[in-house]
Amino acid sequence: MIKSYFDNMVDGIEKSLASGDASARKRYALSVARLGSRLYSGKDKVAWCGVTAPFDLLNSMGVTSCFVEFIGAMLAGMGAADPLLGKIEDAGYGPDTCAYHRAVIAAAKDGMMPVPDFLVATSAPCTGGLAVMETLAREFSRDLFVLHIPQTDDPDSVSYLADQLRELTDFVAFHTKVPFDMEKLRAASVLTNQARKLMVDAYRLAAAKPSPVAGKTLNNFGVVVALLLGTQEAVDVCRSFRDEFARKVERGEAGVPGEKLRLLWIQNRIQFKNDITDYLENEWGAVVVADELNAVTFGPIDPDDPFPGIARRSISIPLNGSVDRRLENLLSMCRDYSIDGAINPCHWGCRQGTGASAMIATGLKAAGVPVLNMDVDCIDRRNFAPGQIKTRLEAFIEMLSENKGV
Amino acid sequence: MSGYFLGIDIGSLSCDAVIIDKSGRILSASVVPTGARNREAIERATGEALRDAGLARDRLAAMISTGYGRDRVEDRTAAVTEITCHARGIFELLPDVRLLIDIGGQDSKAVALGPNGKVVDFAMNDKCAAGTGRFLEAMARALGVDITELAEMDHGATRELTLSSMCTVFAESEVVSLIAQGMPENEIVRGLNRSIASRTVSLAKRVCTDPTRSVVAMSGGVAHNKGVVRALSDFLTTPVNVPPMPDTVGAYGAALIARDRAV
């Protein structure tokens, strides 16, 4: 089912691009669909991974890899998560645990995920994800490599993780029977740096007033584009966004005409079909111009010594480390994007994310940025009450509009 | 500007209508049960308010709807959420209020207001309707009394009884069990009031860290229940002001917004 979903998606988008729809979002969707298609092709070496795995390193070693939460999000987007969630609950997994992870385990048990050649877990951003990787390794009877991601960006931590990454190359080479090639990683690092620079430029342009983005333009972008790092595909996708935004900014063209309010979305988007961003834009001119996870928090990698730079990138992600560091990043985004208010969809079952919600709300409010904490489940739509959510969103937007005088 | 202004608040338990003139003076207010058919309740509440004000429908210059059924009012000028409407209403009635607690049929809200009466922050109950009007309705049923009787039933109670569950279904069983154990009804009702208050206070503190430094008020149908108001006041360690006809504050705010927007 999933293989044909990706294959059909590739066909559909290629036709759409051929007929003249050359939007950056379309270009990006094609790359993601192609990645999905390769994962399920049965031809590629495949690794299921944790969110902060070094995808450029894996790409340089010829491994098609993906973090497992991607599958949970995709199933929700397809409207296929609900029966799987029900099944896995029947099997004894508590409904109060993360639905991304429940959906992934259910998909694996249902034969909806290809058996990988190996797995690479990461201890960040959450221990729940680590446990899922252990579960999957047993389910697939495949070897698991665990990357212990330190929580602080200091020389010892970077060195500790860089050493693990070097060990990972041996692990991968053992399983793929292809030796690690430093030249390939050097080339991948150059491409990662190019993509990174284009991302920085694209985000800077997205912060323009009015913003060239609509709420869906960069939906899930920062997390998913990481899967393409180290490839020309990532560079091309990032360049598409950068160029599209540059054209729009030059023409003064808004992603949403009549932009009145600029919103920051904290952590993950809601992955199943919902009309929240359309509703905000159409009814209120309120645009999600920034996502917490669409931020470049890492520096360029030294192609001649790439491991420390890759390590620093994994350590730097907003969901790793102290809440203070996360808050600092959010405050910086609020300033850069001239944010009027932030929406935090507190994902049911996410102890790691919701545990920080009160501190984040307090910190942002102290800086004059109102915050709406929404109790939702980003994957399990059975936990979604549209009427309740609409009232909270509407009241929040009324408050922002009234106080901004728009 | 001429004519009159109608605010209509369609809640899960009651449908409230208020008509004001251009000065903001209340001409009439009606409260009817919402029941299963929203449109009938809207018609009835509007009809009663117009009749009591002695007005024909065509004298209404604007109408704002609010409450969970706000989008079902077909001839509305606009729909506005109950958070904004309750804030507007209480600001007109008690301008010094900076923290408003509204407990309605299925929602509890805490709203922080600025000196200009604008909403600066708010918090609502999440996935559960425990501690709302529906919860009290179920508890009254378990006690075998009318919901209006609950308001004074805690008199003379002193025990620190608390219900171990706030789930409406489990709490109802617990009340039945307490009755069977011979627990006096006033003590049970006090326990219920304190359970509701403790839950509501945590909402209030999310938007106002020190309620003792704010003027606090309560609106919504549950504000008729003096026991709950007393319990809230105890937990907040500050007086909780209740305006006359607290259940119509939202509709009044809606009418004021209709008037304000027409200016």
Short mmCIF file of N, CA and C in Angstrom, two decimals, chain A residues 312-397:
data_model
loop_
_atom_site.label_atom_id
_atom_site.label_comp_id
_atom_site.label_asym_id
_atom_site.label_seq_id
_atom_site.Cartn_x
_atom_site.Cartn_y
_atom_site.Cartn_z
N ARG A 312 28.11 18.30 15.95
CA ARG A 312 27.58 19.57 16.51
C ARG A 312 26.15 19.81 16.00
N ARG A 313 25.90 19.43 14.77
CA ARG A 313 24.54 19.62 14.21
C ARG A 313 23.52 18.79 15.00
N SER A 314 23.84 17.54 15.29
CA SER A 314 22.90 16.70 16.05
C SER A 314 22.66 17.25 17.45
N ILE A 315 23.72 17.77 18.04
CA ILE A 315 23.58 18.31 19.41
C ILE A 315 22.74 19.59 19.40
N SER A 316 22.82 20.33 18.28
CA SER A 316 22.23 21.68 18.28
C SER A 316 20.72 21.72 18.07
N ILE A 317 20.09 20.61 17.73
CA ILE A 317 18.67 20.72 17.37
C ILE A 317 17.86 21.24 18.55
N PRO A 318 16.82 22.02 18.26
CA PRO A 318 16.11 22.71 19.34
C PRO A 318 15.54 21.78 20.41
N LEU A 319 15.20 20.55 20.06
CA LEU A 319 14.55 19.68 21.04
C LEU A 319 15.57 18.92 21.89
N ASN A 320 16.85 19.15 21.67
CA ASN A 320 17.88 18.50 22.48
C ASN A 320 18.41 19.52 23.49
N GLY A 321 18.76 19.06 24.66
CA GLY A 321 19.37 19.97 25.64
C GLY A 321 18.34 20.68 26.50
N SER A 322 18.77 21.77 27.10
CA SER A 322 17.93 22.44 28.11
C SER A 322 16.81 23.25 27.46
N VAL A 323 15.76 23.45 28.23
CA VAL A 323 14.63 24.25 27.75
C VAL A 323 15.09 25.69 27.53
N ASP A 324 16.05 26.13 28.34
CA ASP A 324 16.56 27.50 28.19
C ASP A 324 17.12 27.72 26.78
N ARG A 325 17.87 26.72 26.31
CA ARG A 325 18.45 26.86 24.99
C ARG A 325 17.36 26.87 23.92
N ARG A 326 16.36 26.03 24.15
CA ARG A 326 15.23 25.97 23.21
C ARG A 326 14.48 27.31 23.20
N LEU A 327 14.29 27.84 24.39
CA LEU A 327 13.58 29.11 24.51
C LEU A 327 14.36 30.23 23.82
N GLU A 328 15.66 30.19 24.00
CA GLU A 328 16.51 31.20 23.37
C GLU A 328 16.32 31.19 21.84
N ASN A 329 16.26 29.99 21.29
CA ASN A 329 16.05 29.86 19.85
C ASN A 329 14.67 30.41 19.45
N LEU A 330 13.66 30.09 20.26
CA LEU A 330 12.30 30.57 19.96
C LEU A 330 12.22 32.10 20.03
N LEU A 331 12.87 32.66 21.04
CA LEU A 331 12.84 34.12 21.20
C LEU A 331 13.54 34.78 20.02
N SER A 332 14.63 34.16 19.60
CA SER A 332 15.34 34.72 18.46
C SER A 332 14.46 34.66 17.20
N MET A 333 13.73 33.57 17.03
CA MET A 333 12.83 33.47 15.87
C MET A 333 11.71 34.52 15.96
N CYS A 334 11.20 34.73 17.17
CA CYS A 334 10.13 35.73 17.34
C CYS A 334 10.61 37.11 16.90
N ARG A 335 11.86 37.41 17.24
CA ARG A 335 12.42 38.72 16.84
C ARG A 335 12.63 38.75 15.32
N ASP A 336 13.26 37.71 14.80
CA ASP A 336 13.61 37.70 13.37
C ASP A 336 12.37 37.76 12.48
N TYR A 337 11.33 37.08 12.90
CA TYR A 337 10.14 36.98 12.04
C TYR A 337 9.04 37.98 12.44
N SER A 338 9.31 38.83 13.41
CA SER A 338 8.29 39.79 13.91
C SER A 338 6.99 39.06 14.24
N ILE A 339 7.11 38.12 15.17
CA ILE A 339 5.98 37.24 15.50
C ILE A 339 4.98 37.95 16.43
N ASP A 340 3.69 37.79 16.09
CA ASP A 340 2.63 38.36 16.94
C ASP A 340 2.16 37.37 18.00
N GLY A 341 2.28 36.09 17.72
CA GLY A 341 1.81 35.09 18.68
C GLY A 341 2.31 33.72 18.29
N ALA A 342 2.38 32.82 19.28
CA ALA A 342 2.90 31.48 19.02
C ALA A 342 1.85 30.44 19.38
N ILE A 343 1.80 29.40 18.57
CA ILE A 343 0.88 28.29 18.82
C ILE A 343 1.70 27.05 19.15
N ASN A 344 1.41 26.47 20.29
CA ASN A 344 2.14 25.26 20.70
C ASN A 344 1.15 24.09 20.77
N PRO A 345 1.12 23.25 19.74
CA PRO A 345 0.22 22.10 19.80
C PRO A 345 0.87 21.03 20.68
N CYS A 346 0.43 20.96 21.90
CA CYS A 346 1.07 20.04 22.86
C CYS A 346 0.63 18.62 22.51
N HIS A 347 1.53 17.92 21.85
CA HIS A 347 1.21 16.59 21.31
C HIS A 347 0.96 15.60 22.45
N TRP A 348 -0.25 15.06 22.45
CA TRP A 348 -0.66 14.09 23.48
C TRP A 348 0.37 12.96 23.51
N GLY A 349 0.85 12.62 24.66
CA GLY A 349 1.79 11.51 24.76
C GLY A 349 3.23 11.92 24.62
N CYS A 350 3.51 13.19 24.31
CA CYS A 350 4.89 13.62 24.15
C CYS A 350 5.37 14.26 25.45
N ARG A 351 5.98 13.46 26.29
CA ARG A 351 6.44 13.99 27.58
C ARG A 351 7.57 15.00 27.35
N GLN A 352 8.38 14.70 26.35
CA GLN A 352 9.53 15.55 26.07
C GLN A 352 9.08 16.95 25.63
N GLY A 353 8.07 17.00 24.77
CA GLY A 353 7.60 18.29 24.25
C GLY A 353 6.70 19.01 25.22
N THR A 354 5.70 18.30 25.75
CA THR A 354 4.74 18.98 26.62
C THR A 354 5.36 19.31 27.97
N GLY A 355 6.38 18.56 28.35
CA GLY A 355 7.04 18.85 29.63
C GLY A 355 7.62 20.24 29.66
N ALA A 356 7.94 20.76 28.48
CA ALA A 356 8.56 22.09 28.42
C ALA A 356 7.54 23.19 28.16
N SER A 357 6.28 22.81 27.91
CA SER A 357 5.33 23.80 27.40
C SER A 357 5.10 24.98 28.34
N ALA A 358 5.04 24.70 29.65
CA ALA A 358 4.77 25.81 30.58
C ALA A 358 5.96 26.78 30.62
N MET A 359 7.18 26.24 30.66
CA MET A 359 8.36 27.11 30.69
C MET A 359 8.48 27.92 29.40
N ILE A 360 8.15 27.29 28.30
CA ILE A 360 8.23 28.01 27.02
C ILE A 360 7.17 29.12 26.98
N ALA A 361 5.96 28.78 27.41
CA ALA A 361 4.89 29.79 27.40
C ALA A 361 5.27 30.96 28.30
N THR A 362 5.79 30.66 29.48
CA THR A 362 6.16 31.72 30.41
C THR A 362 7.26 32.59 29.81
N GLY A 363 8.25 31.95 29.21
CA GLY A 363 9.37 32.69 28.64
C GLY A 363 8.95 33.57 27.47
N LEU A 364 8.10 33.05 26.62
CA LEU A 364 7.66 33.84 25.47
C LEU A 364 6.74 34.99 25.91
N LYS A 365 5.86 34.67 26.86
CA LYS A 365 4.94 35.72 27.33
C LYS A 365 5.71 36.85 27.99
N ALA A 366 6.77 36.47 28.72
CA ALA A 366 7.58 37.51 29.38
C ALA A 366 8.22 38.42 28.34
N ALA A 367 8.45 37.89 27.15
CA ALA A 367 9.04 38.70 26.08
C ALA A 367 7.96 39.36 25.23
N GLY A 368 6.71 39.26 25.69
CA GLY A 368 5.62 39.94 25.00
C GLY A 368 5.02 39.17 23.85
N VAL A 369 5.31 37.86 23.79
CA VAL A 369 4.72 37.04 22.72
C VAL A 369 3.64 36.14 23.32
N PRO A 370 2.38 36.41 23.04
CA PRO A 370 1.32 35.55 23.58
C PRO A 370 1.45 34.13 23.02
N VAL A 371 1.07 33.16 23.84
CA VAL A 371 1.20 31.75 23.44
C VAL A 371 -0.13 31.03 23.66
N LEU A 372 -0.50 30.23 22.68
CA LEU A 372 -1.66 29.36 22.85
C LEU A 372 -1.16 27.92 22.95
N ASN A 373 -1.31 27.32 24.13
CA ASN A 373 -1.01 25.90 24.27
C ASN A 373 -2.27 25.12 23.90
N MET A 374 -2.18 24.34 22.84
CA MET A 374 -3.35 23.58 22.38
C MET A 374 -3.15 22.12 22.71
N ASP A 375 -4.09 21.52 23.42
CA ASP A 375 -3.99 20.09 23.71
C ASP A 375 -4.50 19.32 22.51
N VAL A 376 -3.59 18.77 21.74
CA VAL A 376 -3.98 18.01 20.55
C VAL A 376 -3.12 16.75 20.45
N ASP A 377 -3.44 15.94 19.49
CA ASP A 377 -2.57 14.83 19.14
C ASP A 377 -2.24 15.03 17.66
N CYS A 378 -0.95 15.11 17.35
CA CYS A 378 -0.56 15.44 15.98
C CYS A 378 -0.78 14.28 15.00
N ILE A 379 -1.01 13.10 15.51
CA ILE A 379 -1.16 11.91 14.67
C ILE A 379 -2.54 11.26 14.81
N ASP A 380 -3.01 11.18 16.04
CA ASP A 380 -4.24 10.43 16.32
C ASP A 380 -5.44 11.37 16.28
N ARG A 381 -6.15 11.37 15.18
CA ARG A 381 -7.25 12.33 15.06
C ARG A 381 -8.45 11.96 15.93
N ARG A 382 -8.39 10.77 16.52
CA ARG A 382 -9.47 10.41 17.46
C ARG A 382 -9.39 11.30 18.70
N ASN A 383 -8.22 11.92 18.92
CA ASN A 383 -8.06 12.84 20.06
C ASN A 383 -8.20 14.29 19.65
N PHE A 384 -8.85 14.53 18.54
CA PHE A 384 -8.96 15.90 18.01
C PHE A 384 -10.40 16.35 18.09
N ALA A 385 -10.65 17.42 18.83
CA ALA A 385 -12.01 17.94 18.96
C ALA A 385 -12.09 19.25 18.18
N PRO A 386 -12.56 19.22 16.93
CA PRO A 386 -12.50 20.41 16.09
C PRO A 386 -13.16 21.65 16.70
N GLY A 387 -14.33 21.46 17.32
CA GLY A 387 -15.04 22.60 17.89
C GLY A 387 -14.25 23.27 19.00
N GLN A 388 -13.69 22.44 19.87
CA GLN A 388 -12.91 22.96 21.00
C GLN A 388 -11.66 23.69 20.48
N ILE A 389 -11.00 23.07 19.52
CA ILE A 389 -9.78 23.66 18.97
C ILE A 389 -10.11 24.99 18.28
N LYS A 390 -11.21 25.00 17.53
CA LYS A 390 -11.58 26.22 16.81
C LYS A 390 -11.84 27.38 17.78
N THR A 391 -12.55 27.08 18.88
CA THR A 391 -12.83 28.14 19.84
C THR A 391 -11.55 28.71 20.43
N ARG A 392 -10.60 27.82 20.78
CA ARG A 392 -9.35 28.30 21.36
C ARG A 392 -8.54 29.12 20.36
N LEU A 393 -8.48 28.62 19.13
CA LEU A 393 -7.74 29.37 18.10
C LEU A 393 -8.39 30.72 17.83
N GLU A 394 -9.71 30.68 17.72
CA GLU A 394 -10.43 31.91 17.39
C GLU A 394 -10.27 32.94 18.51
N ALA A 395 -10.37 32.47 19.75
CA ALA A 395 -10.21 33.40 20.87
C ALA A 395 -8.79 33.97 20.89
N PHE A 396 -7.83 33.13 20.58
CA PHE A 396 -6.43 33.58 20.56
C PHE A 396 -6.23 34.64 19.48
N ILE A 397 -6.80 34.38 18.32
CA ILE A 397 -6.63 35.33 17.21
C ILE A 397 -7.40 36.63 17.50
#
